[in-house]
Tab-separated table of C-alpha atoms in Angstrom:
chain	number	residue	atom	x	y	z
Z	1	UNK	CA	-2.715	175.882	72.623
Z	2	UNK	CA	-6.267	174.867	73.281
Z	3	UNK	CA	-7.323	175.794	76.975
Z	4	UNK	CA	-10.231	174.035	78.443
Z	5	UNK	CA	-12.183	173.728	81.797
Z	6	UNK	CA	-12.804	170.444	83.811
Z	7	UNK	CA	-16.470	170.168	84.834
Z	8	UNK	CA	-16.432	170.567	88.613
Z	9	UNK	CA	-18.911	167.913	89.131
Z	10	UNK	CA	-17.955	166.711	92.500
Z	11	UNK	CA	-18.514	170.167	94.254
Z	12	UNK	CA	-21.916	170.892	92.442
Z	13	UNK	CA	-24.092	167.856	94.003
Z	14	UNK	CA	-25.616	166.575	91.024
Z	15	UNK	CA	-27.376	170.165	90.478
Z	16	UNK	CA	-28.794	169.468	86.964
Z	17	UNK	CA	-29.110	173.312	86.394
Z	18	UNK	CA	-25.201	173.608	86.925
Z	19	UNK	CA	-24.704	171.783	83.822
Z	20	UNK	CA	-26.479	174.105	81.692
Z	21	UNK	CA	-25.094	177.052	83.497
Z	22	UNK	CA	-21.271	175.880	83.237
Z	23	UNK	CA	-21.490	174.473	79.740
Z	24	UNK	CA	-22.670	177.912	78.703
Z	25	UNK	CA	-20.286	179.677	80.651
Z	26	UNK	CA	-17.432	177.877	79.114
Z	27	UNK	CA	-18.665	178.476	75.624
Z	28	UNK	CA	-19.403	182.523	76.637
Z	29	UNK	CA	-16.095	183.029	77.931
Z	30	UNK	CA	-14.187	181.931	74.927
Z	31	UNK	CA	-12.762	178.336	76.102
Z	32	UNK	CA	-12.002	175.991	73.852
Z	33	UNK	CA	-13.665	172.641	75.372
Z	34	UNK	CA	-15.191	171.046	78.392
Z	35	UNK	CA	-13.594	167.874	80.091
Z	36	UNK	CA	-15.457	165.558	82.343
Z	37	UNK	CA	-14.097	163.057	84.371
Z	38	UNK	CA	-15.996	159.462	84.705
Z	39	UNK	CA	-17.211	157.172	87.602
Z	40	UNK	CA	-20.401	155.076	87.236
Z	41	UNK	CA	-20.719	154.405	90.904
Z	42	UNK	CA	-19.415	155.929	93.865
Z	43	UNK	CA	-18.247	153.407	96.277
Z	44	UNK	CA	-17.820	153.164	100.201
Z	45	UNK	CA	-13.860	152.779	101.049
Z	46	UNK	CA	-14.240	151.675	104.526
Z	47	UNK	CA	-13.933	148.097	105.815
Z	48	UNK	CA	-12.589	146.314	102.686
Z	49	UNK	CA	-10.212	143.450	102.559
Z	50	UNK	CA	-8.839	144.862	99.199
Z	51	UNK	CA	-8.627	148.523	99.738
Z	52	UNK	CA	-9.413	151.713	97.070
Z	53	UNK	CA	-7.078	153.851	96.452
Z	54	UNK	CA	-8.738	156.596	94.226
Z	55	UNK	CA	-10.075	159.913	95.549
Z	56	UNK	CA	-13.844	159.465	95.401
Z	57	UNK	CA	-16.190	157.880	97.394
Z	58	UNK	CA	-20.044	157.350	97.731
Z	59	UNK	CA	-20.439	160.874	98.645
Z	60	UNK	CA	-19.060	162.383	95.023
Z	61	UNK	CA	-21.508	162.983	92.514
Z	62	UNK	CA	-20.763	161.905	88.696
Z	63	UNK	CA	-22.865	162.646	85.469
Z	64	UNK	CA	-22.385	160.531	82.709
Z	65	UNK	CA	-19.934	162.059	80.163
Z	66	UNK	CA	-21.820	160.918	76.890
Z	67	UNK	CA	-25.404	162.086	78.433
Z	68	UNK	CA	-24.150	165.356	79.670
Z	69	UNK	CA	-22.249	166.014	76.347
Z	70	UNK	CA	-25.106	164.803	74.002
Z	71	UNK	CA	-27.298	167.684	76.396
Z	72	UNK	CA	-24.671	170.307	75.972
Z	73	UNK	CA	-24.469	169.757	72.381
Z	74	UNK	CA	-27.919	171.025	71.927
Z	75	UNK	CA	-27.460	174.262	73.720
Z	76	UNK	CA	-23.758	175.257	72.612
Z	77	UNK	CA	-22.051	175.807	69.259
Z	78	UNK	CA	-18.493	175.780	69.489
Z	79	UNK	CA	-16.818	173.977	72.282
Z	80	UNK	CA	-15.414	171.018	72.309
Z	81	UNK	CA	-16.047	168.001	74.343
Z	82	UNK	CA	-13.583	165.408	76.002
Z	83	UNK	CA	-13.913	162.797	78.586
Z	84	UNK	CA	-10.919	162.764	80.758
Z	85	UNK	CA	-11.058	159.911	81.136
Z	86	UNK	CA	-13.660	157.548	80.255
Z	87	UNK	CA	-12.818	154.020	82.221
Z	88	UNK	CA	-13.131	152.087	79.094
Z	89	UNK	CA	-12.448	148.567	80.148
Z	90	UNK	CA	-15.442	148.599	82.604
Z	91	UNK	CA	-17.680	149.621	79.414
Z	92	UNK	CA	-19.117	147.190	76.573
Z	93	UNK	CA	-16.956	148.061	73.670
Z	94	UNK	CA	-19.432	148.215	71.276
Z	95	UNK	CA	-22.075	150.352	73.184
Z	96	UNK	CA	-19.197	153.230	74.109
Z	97	UNK	CA	-18.837	152.997	70.127
Z	98	UNK	CA	-22.477	153.997	69.482
Z	99	UNK	CA	-22.512	156.074	72.604
Z	100	UNK	CA	-19.509	158.381	71.359
Z	101	UNK	CA	-20.361	158.274	67.547
Z	102	UNK	CA	-23.764	159.879	68.608
Z	103	UNK	CA	-22.216	162.451	70.765
Z	104	UNK	CA	-19.783	163.341	67.624
Z	105	UNK	CA	-22.610	163.321	65.324
Z	106	UNK	CA	-24.900	165.604	67.194
Z	107	UNK	CA	-22.447	167.832	68.260
Z	108	UNK	CA	-20.980	168.344	64.915
Z	109	UNK	CA	-17.731	166.667	65.391
Z	110	UNK	CA	-16.898	168.016	68.752
Z	111	UNK	CA	-15.890	165.095	70.703
Z	112	UNK	CA	-12.308	163.855	71.841
Z	113	UNK	CA	-12.656	160.483	73.525
Z	114	UNK	CA	-10.234	160.254	76.597
Z	115	UNK	CA	-9.711	156.744	78.068
Z	116	UNK	CA	-7.949	154.961	81.022
Z	117	UNK	CA	-7.990	151.918	82.851
Z	118	UNK	CA	-9.299	153.441	86.268
Z	119	UNK	CA	-8.640	152.415	89.907
Z	120	UNK	CA	-12.031	151.002	91.113
Z	121	UNK	CA	-12.524	147.231	91.310
Z	122	UNK	CA	-15.984	147.765	92.886
Z	123	UNK	CA	-17.219	149.255	89.700
Z	124	UNK	CA	-15.803	146.930	87.510
Z	125	UNK	CA	-17.542	143.875	89.597
Z	126	UNK	CA	-20.669	145.981	89.409
Z	127	UNK	CA	-20.637	146.288	85.751
Z	128	UNK	CA	-19.497	142.743	85.053
Z	129	UNK	CA	-16.230	142.876	83.982
Z	130	UNK	CA	-12.873	141.990	85.150
Z	131	UNK	CA	-10.727	144.351	86.683
Z	132	UNK	CA	-7.487	142.158	86.532
Z	133	UNK	CA	-7.412	142.173	82.846
Z	134	UNK	CA	-8.400	145.726	82.285
Z	135	UNK	CA	-5.095	146.928	80.634
Z	136	UNK	CA	-5.072	144.188	77.881
Z	137	UNK	CA	-8.674	144.816	77.072
Z	138	UNK	CA	-8.411	148.468	76.682
Z	139	UNK	CA	-5.610	147.701	73.857
Z	140	UNK	CA	-8.097	145.631	72.171
Z	141	UNK	CA	-11.021	147.708	72.617
Z	142	UNK	CA	-8.871	150.567	71.072
Z	143	UNK	CA	-8.319	148.878	67.905
Z	144	UNK	CA	-12.012	147.719	67.787
Z	145	UNK	CA	-13.573	151.230	68.366
Z	146	UNK	CA	-11.416	152.491	65.531
Z	147	UNK	CA	-12.550	149.808	63.280
Z	148	UNK	CA	-16.289	150.469	64.338
Z	149	UNK	CA	-15.800	154.275	63.459
Z	150	UNK	CA	-14.594	153.601	60.220
Z	151	UNK	CA	-15.402	150.357	58.608
Z	152	UNK	CA	-18.573	149.289	56.815
Z	153	UNK	CA	-18.747	145.871	58.457
Z	154	UNK	CA	-16.762	144.626	61.203
Z	155	UNK	CA	-15.884	141.059	61.904
Z	156	UNK	CA	-13.827	140.788	64.967
Z	157	UNK	CA	-12.161	137.897	67.339
Z	158	UNK	CA	-10.374	138.917	70.293
Z	159	UNK	CA	-9.408	137.890	73.568
Z	160	UNK	CA	-12.362	139.750	74.945
Z	161	UNK	CA	-14.752	140.838	72.186
Z	162	UNK	CA	-16.408	139.075	69.310
Z	163	UNK	CA	-18.505	140.888	66.813
Z	164	UNK	CA	-19.598	138.465	64.034
Z	165	UNK	CA	-20.145	140.710	60.786
Z	166	UNK	CA	-22.048	143.726	62.067
Z	167	UNK	CA	-22.223	147.638	61.444
Z	168	UNK	CA	-21.921	150.828	63.670
Z	169	UNK	CA	-24.690	152.762	61.783
Z	170	UNK	CA	-24.777	155.974	61.636
Z	171	UNK	CA	-21.162	156.266	61.914
Z	172	UNK	CA	-19.389	159.112	62.851
Z	173	UNK	CA	-17.995	161.656	60.120
Z	174	UNK	CA	-14.588	160.607	60.968
Z	175	UNK	CA	-12.521	158.496	63.246
Z	176	UNK	CA	-13.060	160.031	66.795
Z	177	UNK	CA	-9.706	160.516	68.545
Z	178	UNK	CA	-8.819	158.644	71.327
Z	179	UNK	CA	-6.409	159.600	73.985
Z	180	UNK	CA	-4.931	157.711	76.814
Z	181	UNK	CA	-4.506	158.963	80.346
Z	182	UNK	CA	-2.806	157.708	83.296
Z	183	UNK	CA	0.464	157.966	85.201
Z	184	UNK	CA	2.057	154.448	84.728
Z	185	UNK	CA	4.866	153.399	82.596
Z	186	UNK	CA	2.293	150.986	81.163
Z	187	UNK	CA	-0.013	153.751	80.414
Z	188	UNK	CA	2.580	155.614	78.536
Z	189	UNK	CA	3.991	152.680	76.837
Z	190	UNK	CA	0.140	151.959	75.279
Z	191	UNK	CA	-0.255	155.585	74.543
Z	192	UNK	CA	2.980	155.813	72.426
Z	193	UNK	CA	1.744	152.779	70.691
Z	194	UNK	CA	-1.710	153.265	70.150
Z	195	UNK	CA	-3.320	156.596	70.738
Z	196	UNK	CA	-3.776	160.116	69.388
Z	197	UNK	CA	-2.644	161.929	72.473
Z	198	UNK	CA	-2.060	161.683	76.335
Z	199	UNK	CA	-3.669	163.374	79.160
Z	200	UNK	CA	-1.400	164.300	82.012
Z	201	UNK	CA	-3.616	165.067	85.109
Z	202	UNK	CA	-1.459	166.891	88.081
Z	203	UNK	CA	1.977	165.713	89.318
Z	204	UNK	CA	3.401	169.303	88.946
Z	205	UNK	CA	4.111	171.313	85.707
Z	206	UNK	CA	8.104	170.368	86.133
Z	207	UNK	CA	7.571	166.812	86.196
Z	208	UNK	CA	4.727	166.535	83.529
Z	209	UNK	CA	6.856	168.370	81.311
Z	210	UNK	CA	9.597	166.106	81.702
Z	211	UNK	CA	7.208	162.895	81.437
Z	212	UNK	CA	5.956	164.643	78.249
Z	213	UNK	CA	9.719	164.605	76.771
Z	214	UNK	CA	10.118	161.109	77.442
Z	215	UNK	CA	6.536	159.933	76.091
Z	216	UNK	CA	7.650	162.353	72.695
Z	217	UNK	CA	10.745	160.046	72.786
Z	218	UNK	CA	8.777	156.743	72.887
Z	219	UNK	CA	6.497	157.927	70.230
Z	220	UNK	CA	9.488	159.015	67.981
Z	221	UNK	CA	11.151	155.744	68.344
Z	222	UNK	CA	8.023	153.998	67.333
Z	223	UNK	CA	8.271	155.931	64.025
Z	224	UNK	CA	5.315	158.120	64.498
Z	225	UNK	CA	5.215	161.833	63.837
Z	226	UNK	CA	5.583	163.631	67.270
Z	227	UNK	CA	3.776	166.477	65.655
Z	228	UNK	CA	0.791	164.634	65.258
Z	229	UNK	CA	0.608	163.510	69.103
Z	230	UNK	CA	-1.470	165.652	71.305
Z	231	UNK	CA	-0.640	166.448	74.999
Z	232	UNK	CA	-3.201	167.776	77.657
Z	233	UNK	CA	-2.059	169.046	81.132
Z	234	UNK	CA	-4.685	168.971	83.410
Z	235	UNK	CA	-3.942	171.804	86.088
Z	236	UNK	CA	-4.346	170.974	89.647
Z	237	UNK	CA	-3.000	174.324	90.815
Z	238	UNK	CA	-4.588	175.951	93.938
Z	239	UNK	CA	-2.569	179.205	93.993
Z	240	UNK	CA	-4.540	181.156	91.686
Z	241	UNK	CA	-4.500	182.797	88.508
Z	242	UNK	CA	-0.787	183.877	88.694
Z	243	UNK	CA	0.598	180.314	89.146
Z	244	UNK	CA	-1.717	178.960	86.764
Z	245	UNK	CA	-0.742	181.700	83.929
Z	246	UNK	CA	2.632	180.145	84.656
Z	247	UNK	CA	1.729	176.671	84.348
Z	248	UNK	CA	-0.025	177.707	81.095
Z	249	UNK	CA	3.234	179.323	79.609
Z	250	UNK	CA	5.427	176.662	80.857
Z	251	UNK	CA	2.930	173.918	78.977
Z	252	UNK	CA	2.829	176.044	75.649
Z	253	UNK	CA	6.731	176.172	75.519
Z	254	UNK	CA	6.965	172.326	76.144
Z	255	UNK	CA	4.715	171.735	73.292
Z	256	UNK	CA	1.731	171.088	74.942
Z	257	UNK	CA	-1.702	171.198	72.714
Z	258	UNK	CA	-4.177	171.269	75.522
Z	259	UNK	CA	-4.445	172.662	79.101
Z	260	UNK	CA	-7.557	172.123	81.217
Z	261	UNK	CA	-8.474	174.500	84.359
Z	262	UNK	CA	-9.658	173.106	87.334
Z	263	UNK	CA	-11.753	174.952	89.694
Z	264	UNK	CA	-12.270	172.061	92.356
Z	265	UNK	CA	-10.961	172.407	95.923
Z	266	UNK	CA	-10.803	176.409	95.519
Z	267	UNK	CA	-13.791	176.807	98.096
Z	268	UNK	CA	-16.333	177.359	95.430
Z	269	UNK	CA	-19.717	176.366	96.666
Z	270	UNK	CA	-22.113	177.140	93.820
Z	271	UNK	CA	-22.194	176.931	89.704
Z	272	UNK	CA	-22.047	180.787	89.937
Z	273	UNK	CA	-19.033	180.915	92.235
Z	274	UNK	CA	-17.097	178.631	89.803
Z	275	UNK	CA	-18.179	180.841	86.750
Z	276	UNK	CA	-16.885	183.712	88.522
Z	277	UNK	CA	-13.611	182.250	89.043
Z	278	UNK	CA	-13.856	181.373	85.230
Z	279	UNK	CA	-14.489	184.844	84.587
Z	280	UNK	CA	-11.345	185.692	86.073
Z	281	UNK	CA	-9.342	183.344	84.351
Z	282	UNK	CA	-10.758	183.948	80.872
Z	283	UNK	CA	-10.065	188.211	81.901
Z	284	UNK	CA	-6.407	187.310	82.498
Z	285	UNK	CA	-5.398	184.760	79.954
Z	286	UNK	CA	-7.099	186.874	77.279
Z	287	UNK	CA	-9.618	183.916	76.018
Z	288	UNK	CA	-12.616	185.966	76.247
Z	289	UNK	CA	-14.291	186.599	72.885
Z	290	UNK	CA	-15.855	190.128	72.027
Z	291	UNK	CA	-19.883	190.118	71.740
């Protein structure tokens, strides 16, 4: 099972130096990958007829995952990168294909593309996309992305996208893995049919293990090999390293393939403080590589 780290960008005030420090530390400490959340805009929640339900506001900083990973690809050699999750339907499909392909090429095949539908209708409006059709659009986008990654020329006419005999050049050296994230039955159904894996964020380890078992049953019922379907648990445990180690053991026992360590909301107020916590995690879990 691979163990990664979520980039703690909401607590680092958009500090560009923190990107380098955290990225290099994740690699030096022996973790397998760095995962980044995605928001294009921070939005005011107050005084809206249509209320926003998500946790982030105009005060929470986010770097663009593709830009951040392209930078980190140049100063790391081993760690993988995962979007967890990119709000795919608010973005242009062909542009996502170009950006993802370049990150994968420049990093030597280290990108995993986690996608979801999001919760912020203000972002969708600002980016010129329809919030109400985001689930259906995501399904079409996944098919189109895979074709752009692999086919010499794509001729595609869908409900949302039209590509008239065009090519993505250069292509990635492989079809970039596409994972889904979310918590709804629609997300689980979509993942069982279309995705290479699923990203479970929070919810507690016991609940997530049960949900993972049900998702495996859906994958199997569709005739897909369960052993080829990945599962990531993003641990929001705030009880320290002991409870985190317990969650890792439980997730490994359940057949999980990836687990991300979250250092946010632990009272850590600097990049160095986050790194110090990761040093403790690496030491406790034995991820640290010898010099």
